[in-house]
């Protein structure tokens, strides 16, 4: 999902599925500061909706489903992205 040659820092933000939540705002601000953001939520549909809003604003954001208390969910995200430089566990 990510270009390994990209020099941008990659930030993963958990719990960013609510449009008025802290996680969404953190994701937005990190993207505005030039990072590529992996915006996660327990439901992929929530992550995709929030990602669409930020991408419409020209920001570099990708969606991922992640439930931080489920090992298989964590493993799936870890395998999907070649690197994470910043983790915001909201």
GROMACS .gro file of C-alpha atoms in nm:
model
   90
    1UNK     CA    1   0.000   0.000   0.000
    2UNK     CA    2   0.294   0.232   0.051
    3UNK     CA    3   0.576   0.319  -0.185
    4UNK     CA    4   0.894   0.206  -0.009
    5UNK     CA    5   1.104   0.468  -0.186
    6UNK     CA    6   0.888   0.752  -0.057
    7UNK     CA    7   1.081   0.983   0.173
    8UNK     CA    8   0.773   1.095   0.365
    9UNK     CA    9   0.739   0.983   0.723
   10UNK     CA   10   0.454   0.736   0.771
   11UNK     CA   11   0.230   0.781   1.075
   12UNK     CA   12  -0.028   0.527   1.191
   13UNK     CA   13  -0.311   0.672   1.398
   14UNK     CA   14  -0.542   0.434   1.582
   15UNK     CA   15  -0.901   0.513   1.671
   16UNK     CA   16  -0.950   0.778   1.403
   17UNK     CA   17  -1.290   0.663   1.279
   18UNK     CA   18  -1.507   0.937   1.430
   19UNK     CA   19  -1.527   1.265   1.237
   20UNK     CA   20  -1.518   1.474   1.555
   21UNK     CA   21  -1.269   1.259   1.747
   22UNK     CA   22  -0.917   1.330   1.863
   23UNK     CA   23  -0.772   1.055   1.642
   24UNK     CA   24  -0.919   1.208   1.328
   25UNK     CA   25  -0.785   1.551   1.419
   26UNK     CA   26  -0.439   1.410   1.493
   27UNK     CA   27  -0.444   1.231   1.156
   28UNK     CA   28  -0.547   1.550   0.979
   29UNK     CA   29  -0.275   1.758   1.141
   30UNK     CA   30  -0.001   1.503   1.076
   31UNK     CA   31  -0.102   1.486   0.710
   32UNK     CA   32  -0.106   1.866   0.691
   33UNK     CA   33   0.253   1.860   0.815
   34UNK     CA   34   0.359   1.644   0.522
   35UNK     CA   35   0.331   1.293   0.660
   36UNK     CA   36   0.160   1.001   0.492
   37UNK     CA   37  -0.103   0.888   0.744
   38UNK     CA   38  -0.249   0.543   0.791
   39UNK     CA   39  -0.584   0.627   0.946
   40UNK     CA   40  -0.730   0.330   1.133
   41UNK     CA   41  -1.063   0.243   1.287
   42UNK     CA   42  -1.227  -0.078   1.412
   43UNK     CA   43  -1.455  -0.073   1.108
   44UNK     CA   44  -1.298  -0.028   0.766
   45UNK     CA   45  -1.602   0.170   0.648
   46UNK     CA   46  -1.536   0.432   0.918
   47UNK     CA   47  -1.167   0.456   0.826
   48UNK     CA   48  -1.252   0.486   0.457
   49UNK     CA   49  -1.506   0.763   0.519
   50UNK     CA   50  -1.259   0.967   0.724
   51UNK     CA   51  -0.983   0.901   0.472
   52UNK     CA   52  -1.201   1.018   0.184
   53UNK     CA   53  -1.265   1.347   0.362
   54UNK     CA   54  -0.893   1.410   0.412
   55UNK     CA   55  -0.797   1.299   0.063
   56UNK     CA   56  -1.056   1.540  -0.076
   57UNK     CA   57  -0.857   1.812   0.099
   58UNK     CA   58  -0.544   1.695  -0.085
   59UNK     CA   59  -0.387   1.509   0.206
   60UNK     CA   60  -0.188   1.184   0.181
   61UNK     CA   61  -0.398   0.941   0.387
   62UNK     CA   62  -0.478   0.570   0.355
   63UNK     CA   63  -0.742   0.371   0.544
   64UNK     CA   64  -0.694   0.050   0.740
   65UNK     CA   65  -0.911  -0.159   0.968
   66UNK     CA   66  -0.748  -0.210   1.308
   67UNK     CA   67  -0.874  -0.332   1.643
   68UNK     CA   68  -0.578  -0.295   1.879
   69UNK     CA   69  -0.702  -0.568   2.116
   70UNK     CA   70  -0.718  -0.831   1.840
   71UNK     CA   71  -0.382  -0.989   1.754
   72UNK     CA   72  -0.493  -1.096   1.405
   73UNK     CA   73  -0.603  -0.740   1.327
   74UNK     CA   74  -0.266  -0.604   1.441
   75UNK     CA   75  -0.082  -0.866   1.236
   76UNK     CA   76  -0.285  -0.784   0.924
   77UNK     CA   77  -0.195  -0.414   0.947
   78UNK     CA   78   0.170  -0.492   1.024
   79UNK     CA   79   0.191  -0.706   0.710
   80UNK     CA   80   0.013  -0.448   0.493
   81UNK     CA   81   0.258  -0.163   0.549
   82UNK     CA   82   0.631  -0.185   0.491
   83UNK     CA   83   0.712   0.065   0.762
   84UNK     CA   84   0.559   0.288   1.027
   85UNK     CA   85   0.773   0.579   1.149
   86UNK     CA   86   0.526   0.729   1.395
   87UNK     CA   87   0.257   0.557   1.602
   88UNK     CA   88  -0.023   0.751   1.769
   89UNK     CA   89  -0.219   0.503   1.980
   90UNK     CA   90  -0.534   0.705   2.043
   0.00000   0.00000   0.00000
